[in-house]
Short mmCIF file of C-alpha atoms in Angstrom, two decimals:
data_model
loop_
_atom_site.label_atom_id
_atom_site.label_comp_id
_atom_site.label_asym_id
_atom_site.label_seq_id
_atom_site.Cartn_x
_atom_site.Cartn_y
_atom_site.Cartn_z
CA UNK E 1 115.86 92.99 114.08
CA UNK E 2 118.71 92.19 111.40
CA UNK E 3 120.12 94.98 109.53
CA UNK E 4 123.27 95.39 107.23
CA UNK E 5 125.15 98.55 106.27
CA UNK E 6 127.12 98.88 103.49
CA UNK E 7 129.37 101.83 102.23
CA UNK E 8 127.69 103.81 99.67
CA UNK E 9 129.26 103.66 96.25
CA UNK E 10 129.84 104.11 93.71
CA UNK E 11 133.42 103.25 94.25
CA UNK E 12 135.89 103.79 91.01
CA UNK E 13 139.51 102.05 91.04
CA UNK E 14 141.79 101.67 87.96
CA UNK E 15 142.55 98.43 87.28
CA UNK E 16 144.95 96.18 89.45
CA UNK E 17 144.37 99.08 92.54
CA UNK E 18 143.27 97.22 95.95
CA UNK E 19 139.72 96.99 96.59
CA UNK E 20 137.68 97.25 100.09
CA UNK E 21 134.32 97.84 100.13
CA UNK E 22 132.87 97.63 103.98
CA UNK E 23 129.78 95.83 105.71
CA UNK E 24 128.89 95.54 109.54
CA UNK E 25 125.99 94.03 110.56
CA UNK E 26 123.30 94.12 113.27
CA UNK E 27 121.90 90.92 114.46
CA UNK E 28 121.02 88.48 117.77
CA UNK E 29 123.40 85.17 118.12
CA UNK E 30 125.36 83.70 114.75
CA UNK E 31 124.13 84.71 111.18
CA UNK E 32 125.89 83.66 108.54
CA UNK E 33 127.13 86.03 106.15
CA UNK E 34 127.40 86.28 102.65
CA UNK E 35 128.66 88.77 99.91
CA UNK E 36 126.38 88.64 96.07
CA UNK E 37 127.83 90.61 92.85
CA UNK E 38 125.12 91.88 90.09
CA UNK E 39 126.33 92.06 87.12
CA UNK E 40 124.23 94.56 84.57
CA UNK E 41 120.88 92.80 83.86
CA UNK E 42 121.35 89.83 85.33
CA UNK E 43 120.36 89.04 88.95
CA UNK E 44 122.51 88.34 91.53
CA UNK E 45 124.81 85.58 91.90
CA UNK E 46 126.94 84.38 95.21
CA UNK E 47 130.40 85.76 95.66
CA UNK E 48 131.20 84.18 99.18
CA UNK E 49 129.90 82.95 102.23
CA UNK E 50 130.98 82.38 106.15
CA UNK E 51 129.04 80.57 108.31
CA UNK E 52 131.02 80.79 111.91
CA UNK E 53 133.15 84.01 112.96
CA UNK E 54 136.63 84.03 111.91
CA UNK E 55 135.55 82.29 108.98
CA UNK E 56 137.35 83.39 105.46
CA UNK E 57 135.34 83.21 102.20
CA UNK E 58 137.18 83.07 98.90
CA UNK E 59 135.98 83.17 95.24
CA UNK E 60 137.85 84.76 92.49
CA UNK E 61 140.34 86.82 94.22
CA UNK E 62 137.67 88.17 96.45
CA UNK E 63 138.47 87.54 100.43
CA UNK E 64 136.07 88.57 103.32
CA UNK E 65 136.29 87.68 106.78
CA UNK E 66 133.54 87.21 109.64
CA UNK E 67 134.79 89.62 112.58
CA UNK E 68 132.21 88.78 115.05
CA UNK E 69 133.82 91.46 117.74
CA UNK E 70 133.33 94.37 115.13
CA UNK E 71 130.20 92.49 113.65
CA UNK E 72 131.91 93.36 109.90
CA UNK E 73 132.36 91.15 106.92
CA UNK E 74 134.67 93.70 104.64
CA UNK E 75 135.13 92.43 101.01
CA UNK E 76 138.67 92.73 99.63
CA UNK E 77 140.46 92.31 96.70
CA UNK E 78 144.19 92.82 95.91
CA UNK E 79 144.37 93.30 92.22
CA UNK E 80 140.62 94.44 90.68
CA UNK E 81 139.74 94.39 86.81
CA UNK E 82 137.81 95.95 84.17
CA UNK E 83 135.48 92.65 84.56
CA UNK E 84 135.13 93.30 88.60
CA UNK E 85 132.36 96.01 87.54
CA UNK E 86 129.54 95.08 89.42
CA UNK E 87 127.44 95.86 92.02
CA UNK E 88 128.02 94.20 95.31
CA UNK E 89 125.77 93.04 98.29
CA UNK E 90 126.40 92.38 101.43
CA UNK E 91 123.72 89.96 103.38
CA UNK E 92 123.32 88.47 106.12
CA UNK E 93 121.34 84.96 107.15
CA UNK E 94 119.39 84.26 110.93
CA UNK E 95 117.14 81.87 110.54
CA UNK E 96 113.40 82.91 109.66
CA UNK E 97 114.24 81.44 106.57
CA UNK E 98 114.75 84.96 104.85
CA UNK E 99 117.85 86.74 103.92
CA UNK E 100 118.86 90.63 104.72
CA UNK E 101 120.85 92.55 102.09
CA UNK E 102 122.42 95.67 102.52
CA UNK E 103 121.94 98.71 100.11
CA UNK E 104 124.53 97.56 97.89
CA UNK E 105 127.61 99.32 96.80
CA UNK E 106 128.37 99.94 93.08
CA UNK E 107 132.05 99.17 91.43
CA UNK E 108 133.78 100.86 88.48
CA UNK E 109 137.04 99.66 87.15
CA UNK E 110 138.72 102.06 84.66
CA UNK E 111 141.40 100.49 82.42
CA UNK Y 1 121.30 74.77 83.53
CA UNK Y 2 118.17 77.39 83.28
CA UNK Y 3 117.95 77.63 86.90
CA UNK Y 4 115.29 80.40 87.88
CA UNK Y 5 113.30 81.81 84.86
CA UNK Y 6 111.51 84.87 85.01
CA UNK Y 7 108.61 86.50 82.81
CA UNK Y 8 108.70 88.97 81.41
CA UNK Y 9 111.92 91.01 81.55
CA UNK Y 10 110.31 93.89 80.76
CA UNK Y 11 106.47 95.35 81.44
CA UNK Y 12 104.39 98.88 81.59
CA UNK Y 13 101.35 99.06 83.33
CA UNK Y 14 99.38 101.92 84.02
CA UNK Y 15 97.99 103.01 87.47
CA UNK Y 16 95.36 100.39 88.32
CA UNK Y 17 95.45 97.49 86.23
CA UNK Y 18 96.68 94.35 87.15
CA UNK Y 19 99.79 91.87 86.08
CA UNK Y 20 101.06 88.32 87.48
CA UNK Y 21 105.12 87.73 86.92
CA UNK Y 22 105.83 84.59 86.77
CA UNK Y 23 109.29 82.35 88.28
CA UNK Y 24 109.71 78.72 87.76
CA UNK Y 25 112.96 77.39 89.08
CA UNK Y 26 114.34 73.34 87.68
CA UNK Y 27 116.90 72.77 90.92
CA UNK Y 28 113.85 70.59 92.74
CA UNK Y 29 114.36 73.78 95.20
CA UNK Y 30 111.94 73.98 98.44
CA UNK Y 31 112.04 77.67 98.85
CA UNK Y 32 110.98 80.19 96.68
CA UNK Y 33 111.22 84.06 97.40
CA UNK Y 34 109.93 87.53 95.41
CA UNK Y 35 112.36 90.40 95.75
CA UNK Y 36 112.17 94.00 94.72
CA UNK Y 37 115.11 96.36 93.72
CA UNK Y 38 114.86 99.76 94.82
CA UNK Y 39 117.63 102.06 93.75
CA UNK Y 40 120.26 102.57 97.15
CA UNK Y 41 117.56 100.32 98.62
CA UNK Y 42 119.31 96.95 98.31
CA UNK Y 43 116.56 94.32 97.78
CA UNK Y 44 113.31 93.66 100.37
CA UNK Y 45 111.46 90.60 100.49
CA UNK Y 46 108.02 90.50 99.30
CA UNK Y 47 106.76 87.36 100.24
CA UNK Y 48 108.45 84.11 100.48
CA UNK Y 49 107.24 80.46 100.65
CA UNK Y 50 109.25 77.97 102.71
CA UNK Y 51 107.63 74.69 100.79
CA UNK Y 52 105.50 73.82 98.41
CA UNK Y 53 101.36 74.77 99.69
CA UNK Y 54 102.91 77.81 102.41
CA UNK Y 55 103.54 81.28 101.69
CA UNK Y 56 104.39 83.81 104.27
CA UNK Y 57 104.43 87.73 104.09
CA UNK Y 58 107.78 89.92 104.29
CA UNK Y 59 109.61 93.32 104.67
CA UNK Y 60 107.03 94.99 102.25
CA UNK Y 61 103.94 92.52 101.26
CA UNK Y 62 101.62 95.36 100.96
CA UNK Y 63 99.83 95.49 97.64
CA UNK Y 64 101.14 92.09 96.47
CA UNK Y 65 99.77 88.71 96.30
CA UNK Y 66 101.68 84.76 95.55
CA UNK Y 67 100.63 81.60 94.81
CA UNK Y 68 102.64 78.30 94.86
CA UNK Y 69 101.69 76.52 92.33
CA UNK Y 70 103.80 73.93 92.85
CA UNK Y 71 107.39 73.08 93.63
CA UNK Y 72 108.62 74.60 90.38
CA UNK Y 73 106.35 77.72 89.74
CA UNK Y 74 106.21 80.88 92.70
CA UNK Y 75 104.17 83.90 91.11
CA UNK Y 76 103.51 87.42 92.09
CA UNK Y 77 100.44 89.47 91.61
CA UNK Y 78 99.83 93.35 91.67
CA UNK Y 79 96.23 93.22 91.65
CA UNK Y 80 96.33 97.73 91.33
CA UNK Y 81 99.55 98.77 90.29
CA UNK Y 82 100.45 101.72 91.86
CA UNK Y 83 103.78 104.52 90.81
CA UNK Y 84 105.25 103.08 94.06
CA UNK Y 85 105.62 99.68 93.06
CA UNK Y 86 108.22 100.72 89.48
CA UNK Y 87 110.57 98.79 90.67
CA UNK Y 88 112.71 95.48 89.53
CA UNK Y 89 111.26 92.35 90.33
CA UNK Y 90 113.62 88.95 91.42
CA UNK Y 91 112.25 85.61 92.07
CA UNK Y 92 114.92 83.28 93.99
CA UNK Y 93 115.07 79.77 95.20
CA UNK Y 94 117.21 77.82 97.52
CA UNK Y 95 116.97 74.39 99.05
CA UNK Y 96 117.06 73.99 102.45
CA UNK Y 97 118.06 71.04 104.07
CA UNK Y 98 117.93 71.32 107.93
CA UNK Y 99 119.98 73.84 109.04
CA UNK Y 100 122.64 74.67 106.33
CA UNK Y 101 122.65 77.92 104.60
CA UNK Y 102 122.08 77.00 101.53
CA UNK Y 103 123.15 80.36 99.02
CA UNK Y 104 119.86 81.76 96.98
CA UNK Y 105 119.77 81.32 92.96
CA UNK Y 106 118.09 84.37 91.29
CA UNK Y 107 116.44 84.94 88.17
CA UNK Y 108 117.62 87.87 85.67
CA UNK Y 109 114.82 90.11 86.92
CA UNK Y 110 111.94 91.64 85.88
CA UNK Y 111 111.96 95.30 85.24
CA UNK Y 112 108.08 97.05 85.67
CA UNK Y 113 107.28 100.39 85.10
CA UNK Y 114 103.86 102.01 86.88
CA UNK Y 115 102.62 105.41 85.21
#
């Protein structure tokens, strides 16, 4: 079946440091492959998306790229901020009509 | 926009009784899905329905029942809540239009509590 593994957080950065937080997947032919960030009490909202490997999503700063040879989709950031505090999701769509999220990893961004 | 609205945000039930949440979404979505939010968990499907009159089990269904209503309204019943189902609740939709991967919209949540 489809799984996703995400690095366990939480992860604390001061502000402007480089983020990564990392996400390989396990899945049969070409998901697509998404990242979601939860702000507190709210639900979650899309980051970025790839459909195709070698694919880049962008939003906000935030890069990720579809490796399909090391079946990852790593989130980055060069400069984070107070306001990146979040938690973040990595998931993963094949068809079935349903989504698979990782565990989610938790940020904290100290001024 | 309200996009996917949830009720209520917040609910206690004690072992055994019963509770329906409720999601209505106003993007003219097809899909509709019930999530739940375990701590290091991530989030499992429920149960999800594909269109308006279908509804189809998934990851962890046990102990839950949906109804579509209609396009707009997806709702979730715990007919005997049980400890094991504290958790926080998200309805999502998404339109689906052939074979694009459309992103899902969530609502804010709802957080139950089971003692």
């Amino acid at each position: 079946g489809n799984s996703v593994t995400q690095m366990e957080g939480p992860v604390t950065l001061s502000e402007e440091a480089f983020l990564t937080i990392n996400c390989t997947y396990t899945a049969t032919g070409y998901p697509s492959l998404f990242w979601y960030v939860q702000y507190p009490g709210e639900g979650l909202q899309l980051l970025l998306k790839a459909t195709k490997a070698d694919d880049k999503g962008s939003n906000k700063g935030f890069e990720a790229t579809y490796r399909k040879e090391t079946t990852s989709f790593h989130l980055e950031k060069g400069s984070v901020q107070v306001s990146d505090s979040a938690v973040y999701f990595c998931a993963l769509y094949n068809a079935g009509n349903m989504l698979t999220f990782g565990g989610g990893t938790r940020l904290m961004v100290k001024p | 926009n309200a996009g996917v609205t949830q009720t209520p945000k917040f609910q206690v039930l004690k072992t055994g009784q019963s509770m329906t949440l409720q999601c209505a979404q106003d993007m003219n979505h097809n899909s509709m899905y019930w999530y739940r939010q375990d701590p290091g968990m991530g989030l499992r499907l429920i149960y999800y329905s594909a269109s308006e009159g279908t509804t189809d089990k998934g990851e962890v269904p046990n102990g839950y029942n949906v109804s579509r209503l209609n396009k707009r309204e997806f709702s979730l019943r715990l007919e005997s809540a049980a400890p094991s189902q504290t958790s926080v609740y998200f309805c999502a939709s998404r339109e689906v239009i052939g074979a694009y991967n459309s992103p899902l919209h969530f609502g804010n949540g709802t957080r139950l509590t089971v003692t």
